[in-house]
Amino acid sequence: MATSPGSWGEGMTHVTLGPVAVLAGTPVDTRMGTAFLGARGLTALPFPISANPWEQTAFQYAPAEDRHRRVGQVLEQALRRGCGRALVYCNSLSGAVDFPALAEETGLRIVTPLEVYRELAPQYRTLGVIAANAQGLSGIEQVLLEANPRLNLLGACALQAVLDVEAGVPPEELVERRCLAELAGWFDGCGAEALVLGCTHFPYFKEALAARTTLPLVDPADEMLRLLTAL
């Protein structure tokens, strides 16, 4: 029988590191997260929350207690498989669930992109953000503005780009199809100093987009790795 969320951490004084649990919205970005860690010598186990982007978007609008319970059950599975750390390789999921509370309940070290954005915000006066959906954009916006209330934030949502990544559309074609170079140009013209790729699907087309804009593209993955291994 599953352990109740409130009792996971009872009696726990230390959690061994073990493999890293990778949580993400769909099987595709979960695989991307495990591949990212695997390429850097870490053992990672995949734990997708939803079956596809549409289901993931619906999950984000479910009652908060349901979201907490669902992700808590996944983290319980991770603990049973020996994980002592978790990487949330999904921006929108990070903003939809109270991961600090789950970290306290489980004893897991949980790293999310939002930690990176919190450190990033004071370095800029104007930032552009492309997120998968409005829920994800809202979570990123909240963290950025809490860290830098004077930040001028420009945002856009591009769920169709996520669907293209899931479908394996070639990056150059995706950038063209979804007018991402033109979108980057709009951010640039509005004074953005950098463009945050606010969805972990988006590094898939980072090089293709970088070839068509002079705006610096911010991918939080490497900084998340630093936070994950700084124990």
CSV table of C-alpha atoms in Angstrom, one decimal:
chain,number,residue,atom,x,y,z
A,1,MET,CA,0.0,0.0,0.0
A,2,ALA,CA,1.3,3.5,-0.8
A,3,THR,CA,2.6,5.5,2.1
A,4,SER,CA,0.6,8.7,2.9
A,5,PRO,CA,2.4,11.9,1.8
A,6,GLY,CA,2.7,13.2,5.3
A,7,SER,CA,4.7,10.1,6.5
A,8,TRP,CA,7.3,9.8,3.8
A,9,GLY,CA,10.0,11.7,5.7
A,10,GLU,CA,9.2,10.5,9.2
A,11,GLY,CA,12.3,9.1,10.9
A,12,MET,CA,14.5,10.0,7.9
A,13,THR,CA,17.8,11.7,8.9
A,14,HIS,CA,19.7,11.2,5.6
A,15,VAL,CA,18.8,10.3,2.0
A,16,THR,CA,21.5,8.7,-0.1
A,17,LEU,CA,22.0,10.3,-3.5
A,18,GLY,CA,21.4,7.2,-5.7
A,19,PRO,CA,20.1,7.8,-9.2
A,20,VAL,CA,18.3,11.1,-10.2
A,21,ALA,CA,14.6,11.0,-10.7
A,22,VAL,CA,13.6,13.0,-13.8
A,23,LEU,CA,10.1,14.4,-13.7
A,24,ALA,CA,8.6,16.1,-16.8
A,25,GLY,CA,5.3,16.8,-18.4
A,26,THR,CA,5.4,14.1,-21.1
A,27,PRO,CA,7.5,11.0,-22.0
A,28,VAL,CA,9.3,13.1,-24.7
A,29,ASP,CA,10.7,15.8,-22.4
A,30,THR,CA,11.3,13.2,-19.7
A,31,ARG,CA,13.6,11.3,-22.1
A,32,MET,CA,15.3,14.6,-23.0
A,33,GLY,CA,16.0,15.2,-19.3
A,34,THR,CA,17.3,11.7,-18.7
A,35,ALA,CA,19.5,12.0,-21.8
A,36,PHE,CA,20.8,15.3,-20.7
A,37,LEU,CA,21.9,13.9,-17.3
A,38,GLY,CA,23.1,10.6,-18.9
A,39,ALA,CA,25.4,12.5,-21.3
A,40,ARG,CA,27.0,14.1,-18.2
A,41,GLY,CA,27.7,10.8,-16.4
A,42,LEU,CA,24.6,10.7,-14.1
A,43,THR,CA,22.3,7.8,-13.7
A,44,ALA,CA,18.7,9.0,-14.3
A,45,LEU,CA,15.3,7.4,-14.1
A,46,PRO,CA,12.4,8.8,-16.1
A,47,PHE,CA,9.0,9.7,-14.4
A,48,PRO,CA,6.7,11.4,-16.9
A,49,ILE,CA,3.6,13.0,-15.3
A,50,SER,CA,1.3,12.9,-18.3
A,51,ALA,CA,1.0,11.1,-21.6
A,52,ASN,CA,1.1,14.1,-24.0
A,53,PRO,CA,1.1,17.9,-24.0
A,54,TRP,CA,-2.7,18.2,-24.0
A,55,GLU,CA,-3.0,16.0,-20.9
A,56,GLN,CA,-0.1,17.9,-19.2
A,57,THR,CA,-1.9,21.2,-19.8
A,58,ALA,CA,-5.1,19.8,-18.3
A,59,PHE,CA,-3.1,18.5,-15.3
A,60,GLN,CA,-1.9,22.0,-14.6
A,61,TYR,CA,-5.5,23.2,-14.2
A,62,ALA,CA,-6.5,20.4,-11.9
A,63,PRO,CA,-7.2,21.2,-8.2
A,64,ALA,CA,-4.0,21.9,-6.4
A,65,GLU,CA,-4.5,19.0,-4.0
A,66,ASP,CA,-4.8,16.6,-6.9
A,67,ARG,CA,-1.6,17.9,-8.5
A,68,HIS,CA,0.2,17.6,-5.2
A,69,ARG,CA,-1.1,14.1,-4.7
A,70,ARG,CA,-0.2,12.9,-8.2
A,71,VAL,CA,3.3,14.2,-8.1
A,72,GLY,CA,3.8,13.0,-4.6
A,73,GLN,CA,2.9,9.5,-5.7
A,74,VAL,CA,5.5,9.7,-8.5
A,75,LEU,CA,8.1,10.9,-6.0
A,76,GLU,CA,7.2,8.0,-3.7
A,77,GLN,CA,8.0,5.7,-6.6
A,78,ALA,CA,11.3,7.4,-7.1
A,79,LEU,CA,12.2,7.0,-3.4
A,80,ARG,CA,11.4,3.3,-3.7
A,81,ARG,CA,13.7,3.0,-6.6
A,82,GLY,CA,16.6,4.5,-4.6
A,83,CYS,CA,16.5,8.1,-5.8
A,84,GLY,CA,17.8,10.8,-3.5
A,85,ARG,CA,17.5,13.7,-6.0
A,86,ALA,CA,15.0,14.8,-8.5
A,87,LEU,CA,15.2,17.1,-11.5
A,88,VAL,CA,12.0,18.6,-12.7
A,89,TYR,CA,12.8,18.9,-16.4
A,90,CYS,CA,9.6,20.9,-17.2
A,91,ASN,CA,9.0,24.6,-16.7
A,92,SER,CA,5.2,24.5,-16.6
A,93,LEU,CA,5.2,21.5,-14.2
A,94,SER,CA,7.5,23.5,-11.9
A,95,GLY,CA,5.1,26.3,-11.7
A,96,ALA,CA,2.0,24.1,-11.2
A,97,VAL,CA,3.2,22.1,-8.1
A,98,ASP,CA,4.6,23.2,-4.8
A,99,PHE,CA,8.0,21.4,-5.1
A,100,PRO,CA,9.6,23.0,-2.0
A,101,ALA,CA,6.8,21.5,0.1
A,102,LEU,CA,7.2,18.1,-1.6
A,103,ALA,CA,11.0,18.3,-1.0
A,104,GLU,CA,10.4,18.8,2.7
A,105,GLU,CA,7.9,15.9,2.8
A,106,THR,CA,10.0,13.4,1.0
A,107,GLY,CA,13.6,14.4,1.9
A,108,LEU,CA,14.5,14.6,-1.8
A,109,ARG,CA,16.7,17.3,-3.2
A,110,ILE,CA,14.4,18.7,-6.0
A,111,VAL,CA,15.8,21.1,-8.6
A,112,THR,CA,13.5,23.0,-10.9
A,113,PRO,CA,14.0,25.6,-13.6
A,114,LEU,CA,12.4,28.2,-11.3
A,115,GLU,CA,15.5,28.1,-9.1
A,116,VAL,CA,17.6,29.2,-12.1
A,117,TYR,CA,15.2,32.0,-13.0
A,118,ARG,CA,15.3,33.3,-9.5
A,119,GLU,CA,19.0,33.7,-9.7
A,120,LEU,CA,18.8,35.0,-13.3
A,121,ALA,CA,16.3,37.8,-12.8
A,122,PRO,CA,18.5,40.5,-11.1
A,123,GLN,CA,21.0,40.4,-14.0
A,124,TYR,CA,18.5,41.9,-16.4
A,125,ARG,CA,16.3,44.9,-16.9
A,126,THR,CA,14.2,43.5,-19.8
A,127,LEU,CA,13.7,39.8,-20.6
A,128,GLY,CA,11.6,37.9,-23.1
A,129,VAL,CA,10.2,34.5,-22.3
A,130,ILE,CA,8.7,31.9,-24.5
A,131,ALA,CA,6.7,29.2,-22.6
A,132,ALA,CA,4.6,26.2,-23.6
A,133,ASN,CA,1.4,27.7,-22.2
A,134,ALA,CA,0.0,30.5,-20.1
A,135,GLN,CA,0.2,28.5,-16.9
A,136,GLY,CA,3.9,27.9,-17.4
A,137,LEU,CA,4.5,31.5,-18.3
A,138,SER,CA,2.7,32.6,-15.2
A,139,GLY,CA,4.9,30.5,-13.0
A,140,ILE,CA,8.1,31.9,-14.6
A,141,GLU,CA,6.7,35.4,-14.4
A,142,GLN,CA,6.0,35.1,-10.7
A,143,VAL,CA,9.5,33.9,-9.9
A,144,LEU,CA,11.2,36.5,-12.0
A,145,LEU,CA,9.3,39.4,-10.6
A,146,GLU,CA,9.6,38.2,-7.1
A,147,ALA,CA,13.4,38.2,-7.6
A,148,ASN,CA,13.5,41.5,-9.5
A,149,PRO,CA,10.3,43.6,-9.2
A,150,ARG,CA,11.7,46.2,-11.6
A,151,LEU,CA,12.1,43.6,-14.4
A,152,ASN,CA,10.3,44.5,-17.6
A,153,LEU,CA,9.0,41.1,-18.7
A,154,LEU,CA,7.7,40.2,-22.2
A,155,GLY,CA,6.1,36.8,-22.7
A,156,ALA,CA,4.6,34.5,-25.3
A,157,CYS,CA,3.1,31.0,-25.4
A,158,ALA,CA,3.9,28.4,-28.1
A,159,LEU,CA,2.2,25.1,-27.4
A,160,GLN,CA,2.3,24.3,-31.1
A,161,ALA,CA,6.1,24.4,-31.0
A,162,VAL,CA,5.9,21.8,-28.2
A,163,LEU,CA,3.7,19.6,-30.3
A,164,ASP,CA,6.1,19.9,-33.2
A,165,VAL,CA,9.0,18.8,-30.9
A,166,GLU,CA,7.0,15.8,-29.8
A,167,ALA,CA,6.3,15.0,-33.5
A,168,GLY,CA,9.9,15.2,-34.4
A,169,VAL,CA,9.6,18.1,-36.8
A,170,PRO,CA,13.1,19.1,-37.9
A,171,PRO,CA,14.3,22.2,-35.9
A,172,GLU,CA,14.9,24.4,-38.9
A,173,GLU,CA,11.4,23.6,-40.2
A,174,LEU,CA,9.9,24.1,-36.8
A,175,VAL,CA,11.4,27.6,-36.4
A,176,GLU,CA,10.1,28.5,-39.8
A,177,ARG,CA,6.6,27.0,-39.3
A,178,ARG,CA,6.0,28.7,-36.0
A,179,CYS,CA,7.6,32.1,-36.9
A,180,LEU,CA,10.0,31.9,-34.0
A,181,ALA,CA,12.6,34.0,-35.7
A,182,GLU,CA,10.0,36.7,-36.2
A,183,LEU,CA,8.9,36.3,-32.6
A,184,ALA,CA,12.5,36.7,-31.4
A,185,GLY,CA,12.7,39.8,-33.6
A,186,TRP,CA,9.7,41.2,-31.8
A,187,PHE,CA,11.3,40.6,-28.4
A,188,ASP,CA,14.5,42.2,-29.6
A,189,GLY,CA,12.7,45.2,-31.0
A,190,CYS,CA,11.0,45.7,-27.7
A,191,GLY,CA,14.3,45.9,-25.9
A,192,ALA,CA,14.8,42.4,-24.5
A,193,GLU,CA,18.4,41.7,-23.5
A,194,ALA,CA,17.9,38.0,-23.7
A,195,LEU,CA,15.2,35.4,-24.6
A,196,VAL,CA,14.4,32.7,-22.0
A,197,LEU,CA,13.5,29.3,-23.5
A,198,GLY,CA,10.9,28.7,-20.9
A,199,CYS,CA,10.1,25.1,-21.8
A,200,THR,CA,12.4,22.2,-21.6
A,201,HIS,CA,11.2,21.1,-25.1
A,202,PHE,CA,12.7,24.2,-26.6
A,203,PRO,CA,16.4,23.5,-26.5
A,204,TYR,CA,15.5,21.1,-29.3
A,205,PHE,CA,15.4,24.1,-31.7
A,206,LYS,CA,17.8,26.3,-29.8
A,207,GLU,CA,20.6,26.1,-32.4
A,208,ALA,CA,18.2,26.6,-35.3
A,209,LEU,CA,16.7,29.7,-33.7
A,210,ALA,CA,20.1,31.1,-32.6
A,211,ALA,CA,21.2,31.0,-36.3
A,212,ARG,CA,18.3,33.4,-37.1
A,213,THR,CA,18.6,35.9,-34.2
A,214,THR,CA,21.3,37.9,-32.4
A,215,LEU,CA,19.3,37.8,-29.2
A,216,PRO,CA,21.0,35.7,-26.5
A,217,LEU,CA,19.0,32.5,-25.8
A,218,VAL,CA,18.8,31.4,-22.2
A,219,ASP,CA,18.6,27.6,-21.5
A,220,PRO,CA,18.5,26.8,-17.7
A,221,ALA,CA,19.6,23.2,-18.1
A,222,ASP,CA,23.3,23.6,-17.3
A,223,GLU,CA,22.6,25.7,-14.3
A,224,MET,CA,20.1,23.1,-13.1
A,225,LEU,CA,22.8,20.5,-13.4
A,226,ARG,CA,25.1,22.7,-11.2
A,227,LEU,CA,22.4,23.0,-8.5
A,228,LEU,CA,21.6,19.3,-8.7
A,229,THR,CA,25.2,18.3,-8.1
A,230,ALA,CA,26.1,20.9,-5.5
A,231,LEU,CA,25.4,18.8,-2.5
